[in-house]
Amino acid sequence: MAMIGVATTRRKIQWSFLDLLVVVYALVPVLWIVSLSFKSKETLNDGNFIPREWSIQNYVDIFQTNEFVRALFNSIGIALISTFIAVVIGTMAAYAIARLDFPGKRVLIGVSLLVAMFPQVSLVSPLFEIERALGLFDTWPGLILPYVTFGLPLAIYTLSAFFKEIPWELEKAAKMDGATPAQAFRKVIAPLAAPGVFTTAILVFILTWNDFLFAISLTSTEASRTVPAALSFFTGASQFEDPKGTISAAAVVITIPIILFVLFFQRRIVAGLTSGAVKG
Amino acid sequence: MTTEVAASTADPDTGAPAGKKQLSEGKRAERRLGLLLCAPAALVMLAVTAWPVIYSVWLSLQRYDLRFPGQTEFIGLENYITVLSSPYWWTSFGVTMGLTAVSVALEFVLGFALALIMHRTIVARGLIRTVALIPYGIVTVVAAFSWRYAFTPDTGYLAQLLAPEAALLTERMPAFGIIVLAEVWKTTPFMALLLMAGLALVPDDLVKAASVDGASPWQRFIKVIVPVMKPAILVALLFRMLDAFRIFDNIFVLTNGAQQTGSVSVSTYNNLIQGLNLGIGSTMSVLIFITVAIIAFIFVKGFGTAAPGSDDGGRR
């Protein structure tokens, strides 16, 4: 018994060491930008990993500029709307893929796979021109359109994997009791599918929240520029100030939702990312 | 219900026309609902990808510079000749290929290690998975700024630690190193998650049996675990390769393509937004699209059923 105890303790120490490596790996770059954002203007360029002087001045500064507040508003609005649309449309399609038999199913799966692998930059030139012609350039819908499009394959894959796990029998039972396929969808499957839909929403939100290429190509003013795009146009509180501190503070602000999602929904996110990929 | 079963069992050998006649009301309703539910998704995806791609082929055949709109005219393949004979394009093409190869290779090794840790650790498994998701979730631009400032002379902790006298981001090879570092840091957890899903499919008994037969840990890994995981490995590699080929955010923030570190995406963006040359920009778009299609095609042909979606339902 004693031997086993020693062995497990040693193994625990070994694993703890490996775990620690992972924690350092994942957190150091994040902690660095947090540290920069809390440095006072005088110590900003001292190269210390931990601030010598703590200050929230950078945060005060960014929330006083319209540049950042407006971009944050754009980011939140555009990401929420895109996520909502992609998840609603994706849920419908994924339900059909998982549950129904109809011609063209494989084509849809193929198309979503193609879109998932599609090089976004190939869309930048034509979308730039098309959106200018349609008056969508530098508007919310102008960004929502590509975000929904690239969110859809992710939504369809993740959701159809989730939907395949839901017991068939319940739907059949509902149909036996006289429900139409549409009713079976609304009353039986939808509540069961809610956790999967929620997980998918998180994944799609992270995807759209992250985008930079469309955000800088299809916008030109504060009207629709999201935070990732606005960061590169940042100056300090005055035009001649070093923007490192304010950029870091803004970067930390848009990292907060990601950290919250990861903290609270780790299991779901892992399940969502892995189910779609393996079971496809 | 019974008619539906009868219809579908009678179907397979009688061919389509007879099958259609025998479709029950329920079956037809199911088909209609299926098409109806998929229509919005299909329409959006086609409208926002297929149509612009066709349009960009059309744009790529024209001289179209937004600074000189009066000179717009159809010029056939001239833009393609311009781009394909430009050393600038081939440099960024080489850069993209190189970055893709190096970063995917590193991600694969690190991702496998991380997957094994996440899958097997006996201490704080939830914590490790949570922490590993942070690089995956974080906005690429945010991480890129963190790396940029870490390597900025004077300001950065890494600059002071590694090369206090040099500006690493302004030298070509060190800049590549930093771009690869940023890319690998960000995407290794995603690779690890895909691989972990594969690891979960490896039966424990199989590994134990190999161990009883005297296989060393390395032999167990190479001869038992890897073969079982092959589909997951191929999916992970394909996804990451195509994703790495699109690299843009990290380069834009870290070097903005200076010192010939620009990828094809950065070149295309610069031609379009800074050069305002839609013709050349569209030509590059089409070339990138074709390259990605070729990579995907080789993968799917070479590895057949491993591609996701190609055997829908078959593996389950």
Coordinates of C-alpha atoms in Angstrom, one line a residue:
Chain A
M1 CA 0.0 0.0 0.0
A2 CA 2.8 2.4 1.0
M3 CA 4.5 1.8 -2.3
I4 CA 1.4 2.6 -4.3
G5 CA 0.9 5.7 -2.2
V6 CA 4.4 6.9 -3.0
A7 CA 4.0 6.1 -6.7
T8 CA 0.7 8.0 -7.0
T9 CA 2.2 11.0 -5.2
R10 CA 5.1 11.0 -7.5
R11 CA 2.8 10.7 -10.5
K12 CA 0.7 13.6 -9.1
I13 CA 3.8 15.7 -8.8
Q14 CA 4.8 14.9 -12.4
W15 CA 1.4 15.7 -13.7
S16 CA 1.2 18.9 -11.7
F17 CA 4.5 20.0 -13.2
L18 CA 3.1 19.4 -16.8
D19 CA -0.1 21.2 -15.8
L20 CA 1.9 24.1 -14.6
L21 CA 3.7 24.3 -17.9
V22 CA 0.4 24.5 -19.7
V23 CA -0.9 27.2 -17.4
V24 CA 2.3 29.3 -17.9
Y25 CA 2.1 28.7 -21.7
A26 CA -1.5 29.9 -21.9
L27 CA -1.5 32.7 -19.4
V28 CA 1.8 34.6 -19.9
P29 CA 0.9 36.5 -23.0
V30 CA -2.5 37.4 -21.5
L31 CA -1.0 38.5 -18.2
W32 CA 1.6 40.6 -20.1
I33 CA -1.1 42.7 -21.9
V34 CA -3.0 43.0 -18.6
S35 CA 0.2 44.2 -17.0
L36 CA 0.8 46.8 -19.7
S37 CA -2.7 48.1 -19.4
F38 CA -2.2 48.8 -15.7
K39 CA 1.1 50.5 -16.0
S40 CA 1.3 54.2 -15.4
K41 CA 2.5 56.4 -18.3
E42 CA 5.9 56.8 -16.6
T43 CA 6.6 53.1 -16.2
L44 CA 5.0 51.9 -19.5
N45 CA 8.3 51.4 -21.2
D46 CA 10.3 50.0 -18.3
G47 CA 10.1 46.4 -19.6
N48 CA 9.1 45.0 -16.3
F49 CA 6.7 42.1 -16.5
I50 CA 4.8 43.3 -13.4
P51 CA 3.9 47.0 -13.2
R52 CA 6.1 49.0 -10.8
E53 CA 3.3 51.5 -10.5
W54 CA -0.3 50.5 -10.9
S55 CA -2.8 52.8 -12.6
I56 CA -6.2 52.6 -14.1
Q57 CA -5.6 55.8 -16.2
N58 CA -5.5 53.8 -19.5
Y59 CA -9.0 52.5 -18.8
V60 CA -10.3 55.9 -17.8
D61 CA -8.8 57.3 -21.0
I62 CA -10.3 54.8 -23.4
F63 CA -13.8 55.0 -22.0
Q64 CA -13.6 58.8 -22.5
T65 CA -13.0 58.5 -26.2
N66 CA -15.8 58.0 -28.6
E67 CA -13.4 56.0 -30.7
F68 CA -13.4 53.1 -28.3
V69 CA -16.9 53.3 -26.8
R70 CA -18.4 53.4 -30.3
A71 CA -16.2 50.5 -31.5
L72 CA -17.2 48.5 -28.4
F73 CA -20.9 49.2 -29.1
N74 CA -20.3 48.1 -32.7
S75 CA -18.5 44.9 -31.7
I76 CA -21.1 43.9 -29.3
G77 CA -24.1 44.7 -31.5
I78 CA -22.6 43.1 -34.7
A79 CA -21.4 40.0 -32.9
L80 CA -24.8 39.4 -31.1
I81 CA -26.9 40.0 -34.3
S82 CA -24.6 37.8 -36.4
T83 CA -24.6 35.1 -33.8
F84 CA -28.4 35.2 -33.5
I85 CA -29.0 34.9 -37.2
A86 CA -26.3 32.3 -37.8
V87 CA -27.7 30.1 -35.0
V88 CA -31.3 30.4 -36.0
I89 CA -30.6 29.6 -39.7
G90 CA -28.0 27.0 -38.7
T91 CA -30.4 25.3 -36.3
M92 CA -33.0 24.8 -39.0
A93 CA -30.4 23.4 -41.4
A94 CA -28.8 21.2 -38.8
Y95 CA -32.1 19.8 -37.7
A96 CA -32.9 18.9 -41.3
I97 CA -29.5 17.3 -41.7
A98 CA -29.7 15.3 -38.5
R99 CA -33.3 14.2 -38.7
L100 CA -34.8 14.4 -42.1
D101 CA -34.3 12.6 -45.3
F102 CA -34.3 14.8 -48.4
P103 CA -32.4 15.3 -51.6
G104 CA -29.5 17.7 -51.6
K105 CA -28.4 17.0 -48.0
R106 CA -24.9 15.9 -48.9
V107 CA -24.6 19.0 -51.2
L108 CA -25.4 21.2 -48.2
I109 CA -22.8 19.4 -46.0
G110 CA -20.3 19.8 -48.8
V111 CA -21.1 23.5 -49.3
S112 CA -20.7 24.3 -45.6
L113 CA -17.4 22.4 -45.5
L114 CA -16.2 24.5 -48.5
V115 CA -17.2 27.7 -46.8
A116 CA -15.5 26.7 -43.6
M117 CA -12.3 26.2 -45.5
F118 CA -12.8 29.2 -47.7
P119 CA -10.0 31.8 -47.7
Q120 CA -11.8 34.9 -46.4
V121 CA -9.3 37.2 -48.2
S122 CA -10.8 36.0 -51.5
L123 CA -14.0 37.6 -50.5
V124 CA -12.5 40.9 -49.5
S125 CA -12.1 42.4 -53.0
P126 CA -15.4 41.4 -54.5
L127 CA -17.4 42.2 -51.2
F128 CA -15.7 45.6 -51.1
E129 CA -17.0 46.4 -54.5
I130 CA -20.4 44.7 -54.1
E131 CA -21.0 46.4 -50.8
R132 CA -20.0 49.8 -52.1
A133 CA -22.5 49.4 -55.0
L134 CA -25.3 48.2 -52.6
G135 CA -24.6 50.9 -50.0
L136 CA -23.6 48.3 -47.4
F137 CA -20.0 49.4 -47.1
D138 CA -19.2 50.7 -43.7
T139 CA -22.5 49.6 -42.2
W140 CA -23.5 46.9 -39.7
P141 CA -25.2 44.7 -42.2
G142 CA -22.1 44.9 -44.3
L143 CA -20.2 43.1 -41.6
I144 CA -23.1 40.9 -40.4
L145 CA -23.4 39.3 -43.8
P146 CA -19.9 37.8 -44.0
Y147 CA -20.0 36.9 -40.3
V148 CA -23.3 35.0 -40.7
T149 CA -21.8 33.2 -43.7
F150 CA -18.7 32.1 -41.9
G151 CA -20.6 31.3 -38.7
L152 CA -23.0 29.1 -40.5
P153 CA -20.7 26.1 -41.3
L154 CA -19.6 26.1 -37.7
A155 CA -23.2 26.2 -36.5
I156 CA -24.4 23.5 -38.9
Y157 CA -21.5 21.1 -38.0
T158 CA -21.7 21.6 -34.3
L159 CA -25.5 21.5 -34.1
S160 CA -26.0 18.5 -36.4
A161 CA -23.5 16.6 -34.2
F162 CA -25.5 17.6 -31.1
F163 CA -28.8 16.8 -32.7
K164 CA -27.7 13.3 -33.7
E165 CA -27.3 12.6 -30.0
I166 CA -30.9 13.4 -29.2
P167 CA -33.0 10.2 -28.9
W168 CA -35.0 9.6 -32.1
E169 CA -37.8 7.8 -30.2
L170 CA -39.1 11.0 -28.7
E171 CA -39.7 12.5 -32.0
K172 CA -41.3 9.4 -33.4
A173 CA -43.5 9.2 -30.3
A174 CA -44.6 12.8 -30.9
K175 CA -45.4 12.0 -34.5
M176 CA -47.3 8.9 -33.5
D177 CA -49.4 11.1 -31.2
G178 CA -50.3 13.2 -34.3
A179 CA -47.7 15.9 -34.4
T180 CA -46.4 17.0 -37.8
P181 CA -42.7 17.1 -38.4
A182 CA -42.7 20.8 -37.8
Q183 CA -44.5 20.4 -34.4
A184 CA -42.1 17.6 -33.4
F185 CA -39.3 20.1 -34.1
R186 CA -40.8 22.9 -32.1
K187 CA -42.2 21.0 -29.1
V188 CA -40.0 18.0 -28.6
I189 CA -36.6 18.5 -30.2
A190 CA -36.1 22.2 -29.6
P191 CA -36.1 22.1 -25.8
L192 CA -33.8 19.0 -25.9
A193 CA -31.5 20.8 -28.3
A194 CA -31.3 24.0 -26.3
P195 CA -27.9 23.2 -24.6
G196 CA -26.4 22.4 -28.0
V197 CA -27.8 25.6 -29.5
F198 CA -26.4 27.6 -26.6
T199 CA -22.9 26.1 -27.0
T200 CA -23.0 26.8 -30.7
A201 CA -24.0 30.4 -30.0
I202 CA -20.9 30.8 -27.9
L203 CA -18.6 29.3 -30.6
V204 CA -20.1 31.5 -33.3
F205 CA -19.9 34.6 -31.0
I206 CA -16.2 33.9 -30.4
L207 CA -15.7 33.5 -34.2
T208 CA -17.3 36.8 -35.0
W209 CA -15.9 38.7 -32.0
N210 CA -12.4 37.6 -33.3
D211 CA -12.6 38.8 -36.9
F212 CA -10.2 41.4 -38.1
L213 CA -9.9 41.0 -41.8
F214 CA -13.5 41.9 -42.7
A215 CA -13.6 44.5 -40.0
I216 CA -10.8 46.6 -41.4
S217 CA -11.6 46.0 -45.1
L218 CA -15.3 46.6 -45.1
T219 CA -15.4 49.6 -42.8
S220 CA -13.9 53.1 -43.1
T221 CA -15.3 55.1 -40.1
E222 CA -16.4 54.8 -36.6
A223 CA -19.9 54.0 -37.8
S224 CA -19.2 50.3 -38.0
R225 CA -15.6 49.7 -37.1
T226 CA -15.3 47.0 -34.4
V227 CA -12.7 47.0 -31.6
P228 CA -10.1 44.7 -33.2
A229 CA -10.1 47.0 -36.2
A230 CA -10.2 50.2 -34.2
L231 CA -7.2 49.1 -32.1
S232 CA -4.8 49.7 -35.0
F233 CA -6.1 53.3 -35.4
F234 CA -5.7 54.1 -31.7
T235 CA -3.7 57.0 -30.5
G236 CA -3.3 57.9 -26.9
A237 CA -5.5 60.3 -25.0
S238 CA -3.9 63.1 -27.1
Q239 CA -2.6 62.5 -30.5
F240 CA 1.1 62.6 -29.6
E241 CA 0.9 60.1 -26.8
D242 CA 2.2 56.6 -26.9
P243 CA -0.9 54.4 -27.6
K244 CA 0.6 51.2 -26.1
G245 CA -1.3 51.7 -22.8
T246 CA -4.6 52.5 -24.3
I247 CA -4.4 49.7 -26.9
S248 CA -3.6 47.3 -24.1
A249 CA -6.5 48.5 -22.0
A250 CA -8.9 48.2 -25.0
A251 CA -7.4 44.7 -25.7
V252 CA -8.1 43.6 -22.1
V253 CA -11.7 44.9 -22.3
I254 CA -12.5 42.8 -25.3
T255 CA -10.8 39.8 -23.8
I256 CA -13.1 39.8 -20.7
P257 CA -16.1 38.2 -22.5
I258 CA -13.9 35.4 -23.8
I259 CA -12.5 34.7 -20.3
L260 CA -16.0 34.6 -18.9
F261 CA -17.2 32.2 -21.5
V262 CA -14.2 30.0 -21.0
L263 CA -14.5 30.0 -17.2
F264 CA -18.2 29.2 -17.1
F265 CA -18.7 27.1 -20.2
Q266 CA -15.4 25.2 -20.6
R267 CA -17.1 21.8 -20.8
R268 CA -19.6 23.0 -23.4
I269 CA -17.0 24.6 -25.5
V270 CA -14.8 21.6 -25.5
A271 CA -17.8 19.3 -26.3
G272 CA -18.9 21.6 -29.1
L273 CA -15.5 21.9 -30.7
T274 CA -14.8 18.2 -30.5
S275 CA -18.2 16.8 -31.5
G276 CA -18.5 18.7 -34.7
A277 CA -15.0 17.8 -35.8
V278 CA -15.0 14.1 -35.1
K279 CA -18.5 13.1 -36.0
G280 CA -19.0 15.6 -38.8
Chain B
M1 CA -45.9 5.0 -40.3
T2 CA -46.4 1.6 -41.8
T3 CA -46.9 2.9 -45.3
E4 CA -43.7 5.0 -44.9
V5 CA -41.7 1.9 -44.0
A6 CA -43.2 -0.1 -46.8
A7 CA -42.5 2.6 -49.3
S8 CA -38.9 2.9 -48.3
T9 CA -38.2 -0.8 -48.2
A10 CA -39.8 -1.2 -51.6
D11 CA -37.8 1.7 -53.0
P12 CA -34.1 0.7 -53.5
D13 CA -34.4 -1.6 -56.5
T14 CA -37.3 -0.1 -58.3
G15 CA -35.6 3.1 -59.3
A16 CA -36.5 6.7 -58.9
P17 CA -39.7 7.1 -60.9
A18 CA -41.5 4.2 -59.3
G19 CA -40.1 5.3 -55.9
K20 CA -41.5 8.8 -56.4
K21 CA -44.9 7.6 -57.1
Q22 CA -44.8 5.4 -54.0
L23 CA -43.7 8.3 -51.7
S24 CA -46.1 8.6 -48.9
E25 CA -47.6 11.9 -47.9
G26 CA -45.4 11.9 -44.8
K27 CA -42.3 11.3 -46.7
R28 CA -43.0 14.1 -49.2
A29 CA -43.8 16.4 -46.3
E30 CA -40.4 15.4 -44.8
R31 CA -38.6 16.2 -48.0
R32 CA -40.3 19.5 -48.4
L33 CA -39.6 20.5 -44.8
G34 CA -36.0 19.4 -45.2
L35 CA -35.5 21.6 -48.2
L36 CA -37.3 24.5 -46.6
L37 CA -35.2 24.4 -43.4
C38 CA -32.0 24.3 -45.4
A39 CA -32.9 26.9 -47.9
P40 CA -31.9 30.0 -45.8
A41 CA -28.5 28.6 -44.9
A42 CA -27.8 27.5 -48.4
L43 CA -28.9 30.8 -49.9
V44 CA -26.9 32.9 -47.5
M45 CA -23.7 30.8 -48.0
L46 CA -24.0 30.9 -51.7
A47 CA -24.9 34.5 -51.9
V48 CA -22.0 35.6 -49.8
T49 CA -19.4 33.2 -51.2
A50 CA -20.2 31.8 -54.6
W51 CA -21.5 35.0 -56.1
P52 CA -18.6 37.2 -55.0
V53 CA -16.1 34.6 -56.2
I54 CA -17.7 34.6 -59.6
Y55 CA -17.7 38.4 -59.5
S56 CA -14.1 38.5 -58.5
V57 CA -13.2 36.3 -61.5
W58 CA -14.9 38.9 -63.6
L59 CA -13.1 41.8 -61.9
S60 CA -9.8 40.0 -62.3
L61 CA -10.2 40.1 -66.0
Q62 CA -10.4 43.9 -66.0
R63 CA -8.0 46.8 -65.6
Y64 CA -9.8 48.4 -62.6
D65 CA -8.0 50.9 -60.5
L66 CA -10.2 52.9 -58.2
R67 CA -7.8 55.9 -58.5
F68 CA -8.3 55.9 -62.3
P69 CA -11.9 54.6 -62.8
G70 CA -12.0 56.2 -66.3
Q71 CA -9.4 53.6 -67.5
T72 CA -11.5 50.6 -66.6
E73 CA -11.6 48.1 -69.4
F74 CA -11.6 44.3 -70.1
I75 CA -8.0 43.1 -70.5
G76 CA -8.4 39.3 -70.4
L77 CA -5.6 37.5 -68.5
E78 CA -3.2 40.5 -68.4
N79 CA -3.7 40.9 -64.6
Y80 CA -2.8 37.2 -64.1
I81 CA 0.4 37.7 -66.1
T82 CA 1.2 40.8 -64.1
V83 CA 0.7 39.0 -60.8
L84 CA 2.3 35.7 -61.7
S85 CA 5.4 37.4 -63.1
S86 CA 5.8 39.6 -60.1
P87 CA 8.5 38.6 -57.6
Y88 CA 6.4 40.4 -55.0
W89 CA 3.6 37.8 -55.4
W90 CA 6.0 34.8 -55.3
T91 CA 7.7 36.2 -52.2
S92 CA 4.4 36.4 -50.3
F93 CA 3.4 33.0 -51.7
G94 CA 6.6 31.5 -50.4
V95 CA 6.2 33.2 -47.1
T96 CA 2.7 31.9 -46.7
M97 CA 3.7 28.3 -47.6
G98 CA 6.7 28.5 -45.3
L99 CA 4.7 29.9 -42.4
T100 CA 2.0 27.3 -43.0
A101 CA 4.4 24.4 -43.0
V102 CA 6.4 25.4 -40.0
S103 CA 3.6 26.5 -37.8
V104 CA 1.4 23.5 -38.6
A105 CA 4.3 21.1 -37.9
L106 CA 5.0 22.8 -34.6
E107 CA 1.3 23.0 -33.7
F108 CA 1.0 19.3 -34.4
V109 CA 3.8 18.3 -32.1
L110 CA 2.8 20.7 -29.3
G111 CA -0.9 20.0 -29.9
F112 CA -0.4 16.3 -29.5
A113 CA 1.5 16.9 -26.2
L114 CA -1.2 19.2 -25.0
A115 CA -3.9 16.7 -26.0
L116 CA -2.2 14.0 -24.1
I117 CA -1.9 16.2 -21.0
M118 CA -5.5 17.3 -21.2
H119 CA -6.7 13.7 -21.8
R120 CA -4.6 11.9 -19.2
T121 CA -3.7 14.3 -16.4
I122 CA -4.8 13.1 -13.0
V123 CA -4.5 16.6 -11.5
A124 CA -6.8 19.5 -12.1
R125 CA -8.1 18.3 -15.5
G126 CA -10.9 20.9 -15.6
L127 CA -8.5 23.7 -14.9
I128 CA -6.1 22.6 -17.6
R129 CA -8.9 22.5 -20.2
T130 CA -10.2 25.8 -19.1
V131 CA -6.8 27.4 -19.3
A132 CA -6.0 25.9 -22.7
L133 CA -9.1 27.4 -24.1
I134 CA -7.9 30.9 -23.5
P135 CA -5.5 31.1 -26.5
Y136 CA -8.2 29.6 -28.6
G137 CA -10.8 32.1 -27.6
I138 CA -8.7 35.3 -27.3
V139 CA -9.0 37.8 -30.1
T140 CA -6.0 37.2 -32.5
V141 CA -5.3 40.9 -32.7
V142 CA -5.1 41.2 -28.9
A143 CA -2.6 38.3 -28.7
A144 CA -0.7 39.8 -31.6
F145 CA -0.4 43.1 -29.8
S146 CA 0.8 41.3 -26.7
W147 CA 3.6 39.6 -28.7
R148 CA 4.4 42.8 -30.5
Y149 CA 4.9 44.8 -27.2
A150 CA 6.7 41.9 -25.7
F151 CA 9.3 42.2 -28.4
T152 CA 9.3 46.0 -28.7
P153 CA 12.8 47.2 -27.6
D154 CA 12.8 48.7 -24.0
T155 CA 9.1 48.1 -23.5
G156 CA 9.0 44.4 -23.8
Y157 CA 10.0 41.8 -21.3
L158 CA 11.0 39.3 -24.0
A159 CA 13.0 42.0 -25.8
Q160 CA 15.0 42.7 -22.7
L161 CA 15.4 39.0 -21.9
L162 CA 16.4 37.8 -25.4
A163 CA 18.0 40.6 -27.3
P164 CA 18.3 43.9 -25.4
E165 CA 20.3 45.5 -28.2
A166 CA 18.2 44.5 -31.3
A167 CA 14.8 45.3 -32.7
L168 CA 13.8 41.7 -33.5
L169 CA 10.6 42.6 -35.3
T170 CA 12.5 44.7 -37.9
E171 CA 14.8 41.8 -38.9
R172 CA 13.4 39.3 -41.3
M173 CA 14.2 35.9 -39.8
P174 CA 13.5 36.9 -36.2
A175 CA 10.3 38.5 -37.3
F176 CA 9.3 35.2 -38.9
G177 CA 10.1 33.5 -35.7
I178 CA 7.8 35.8 -33.7
I179 CA 5.0 35.4 -36.3
V180 CA 5.3 31.6 -36.0
L181 CA 5.4 31.9 -32.2
A182 CA 2.2 34.0 -32.2
E183 CA 0.4 31.7 -34.6
V184 CA 1.5 28.5 -32.8
W185 CA 0.5 29.9 -29.4
K186 CA -2.9 30.9 -30.6
T187 CA -3.9 27.7 -32.5
T188 CA -2.1 24.9 -30.7
P189 CA -5.1 24.5 -28.2
F190 CA -7.5 24.1 -31.1
M191 CA -5.3 21.4 -32.7
A192 CA -5.1 19.8 -29.2
L193 CA -8.9 19.7 -28.9
L194 CA -9.3 18.1 -32.2
L195 CA -6.7 15.5 -31.3
M196 CA -8.1 15.0 -27.9
A197 CA -11.4 14.1 -29.5
G198 CA -9.5 11.4 -31.4
L199 CA -7.7 10.2 -28.3
A200 CA -11.1 9.7 -26.6
L201 CA -11.8 7.1 -29.3
V202 CA -8.8 5.0 -28.5
P203 CA -10.0 2.0 -26.4
D204 CA -8.2 1.8 -23.1
D205 CA -8.1 -2.0 -23.4
L206 CA -6.1 -1.8 -26.6
V207 CA -3.4 0.3 -25.0
K208 CA -3.4 -2.0 -21.9
A209 CA -3.1 -5.1 -24.1
A210 CA -0.1 -3.6 -25.9
S211 CA 1.4 -2.7 -22.6
V212 CA 1.0 -6.3 -21.3
D213 CA 2.6 -7.6 -24.5
G214 CA 5.6 -5.5 -23.6
A215 CA 5.2 -2.5 -25.8
S216 CA 7.1 0.6 -24.6
P217 CA 5.2 3.9 -24.1
W218 CA 6.6 5.1 -27.4
Q219 CA 5.7 1.9 -29.2
R220 CA 2.2 2.1 -27.8
F221 CA 1.9 5.7 -29.0
I222 CA 3.2 5.0 -32.5
K223 CA 1.7 1.6 -33.2
V224 CA -1.6 1.7 -31.3
I225 CA -2.7 5.2 -30.5
V226 CA -1.7 7.0 -33.7
P227 CA -3.2 4.5 -36.2
V228 CA -6.6 4.6 -34.3
M229 CA -6.5 8.4 -34.3
K230 CA -5.6 8.7 -38.0
P231 CA -9.0 10.2 -39.1
A232 CA -8.8 12.8 -36.3
I233 CA -5.2 13.6 -37.1
L234 CA -6.0 14.2 -40.8
V235 CA -9.0 16.4 -40.0
A236 CA -7.0 18.4 -37.6
L237 CA -4.1 18.9 -40.1
L238 CA -6.4 19.8 -43.0
F239 CA -8.3 22.3 -40.9
R240 CA -5.2 23.9 -39.6
M241 CA -3.4 24.0 -42.9
L242 CA -6.2 25.7 -44.7
D243 CA -6.6 28.1 -41.7
A244 CA -2.8 28.8 -41.5
F245 CA -2.7 29.5 -45.2
R246 CA -5.1 32.4 -44.6
I247 CA -2.8 34.0 -42.0
F248 CA -3.4 37.7 -41.8
D249 CA -4.1 39.2 -38.3
N250 CA -0.8 38.3 -36.7
I251 CA 1.3 39.5 -39.6
F252 CA -0.7 42.7 -39.9
V253 CA -0.1 43.7 -36.3
L254 CA 3.4 42.3 -35.9
T255 CA 5.2 43.6 -39.0
N256 CA 2.5 44.7 -41.4
G257 CA 4.3 42.8 -44.1
A258 CA 7.5 44.8 -43.7
Q259 CA 10.9 43.1 -44.5
Q260 CA 9.1 40.8 -46.9
T261 CA 7.1 39.1 -44.2
G262 CA 3.7 39.6 -45.8
S263 CA 1.5 36.6 -46.6
V264 CA -0.7 36.4 -49.7
S265 CA -3.6 37.7 -47.6
V266 CA -1.6 40.7 -46.5
S267 CA -0.5 41.4 -50.1
T268 CA -4.1 41.2 -51.4
Y269 CA -5.3 43.5 -48.6
N270 CA -2.6 46.0 -49.4
N271 CA -3.3 46.0 -53.1
L272 CA -7.0 46.5 -52.4
I273 CA -7.2 48.9 -49.5
Q274 CA -4.0 50.8 -49.9
G275 CA -3.4 50.4 -53.6
L276 CA -7.1 50.6 -54.4
N277 CA -6.4 48.3 -57.4
L278 CA -9.4 46.1 -57.6
G279 CA -8.3 44.3 -60.7
I280 CA -5.0 43.1 -59.2
G281 CA -6.6 42.5 -55.8
S282 CA -9.3 40.3 -57.4
T283 CA -6.7 38.4 -59.4
M284 CA -4.8 37.6 -56.1
S285 CA -8.1 36.6 -54.5
V286 CA -8.8 34.1 -57.3
L287 CA -5.3 32.7 -57.1
I288 CA -5.6 32.2 -53.4
F289 CA -8.9 30.6 -53.8
I290 CA -7.5 28.2 -56.4
T291 CA -4.5 27.3 -54.2
V292 CA -6.7 26.5 -51.2
A293 CA -9.0 24.4 -53.4
I294 CA -5.9 22.5 -54.6
I295 CA -4.7 21.9 -51.1
A296 CA -8.1 20.7 -50.0
F297 CA -8.5 18.5 -53.1
I298 CA -5.1 16.8 -52.6
F299 CA -6.0 16.1 -48.9
V300 CA -9.5 14.7 -49.7
K301 CA -8.3 12.6 -52.6
G302 CA -5.2 11.5 -50.9
F303 CA -6.9 10.5 -47.6
G304 CA -10.3 9.7 -48.9
T305 CA -12.9 9.0 -46.2
A306 CA -10.9 10.9 -43.5
A307 CA -12.4 14.2 -44.7
P308 CA -15.2 15.4 -42.5
G309 CA -18.6 15.1 -44.1
S310 CA -17.5 12.7 -46.9
D311 CA -18.9 9.8 -45.1
D312 CA -21.8 11.3 -43.3
G313 CA -23.5 8.8 -41.2
G314 CA -21.2 6.0 -42.3
R315 CA -18.8 6.2 -39.4
R316 CA -21.5 6.4 -36.8

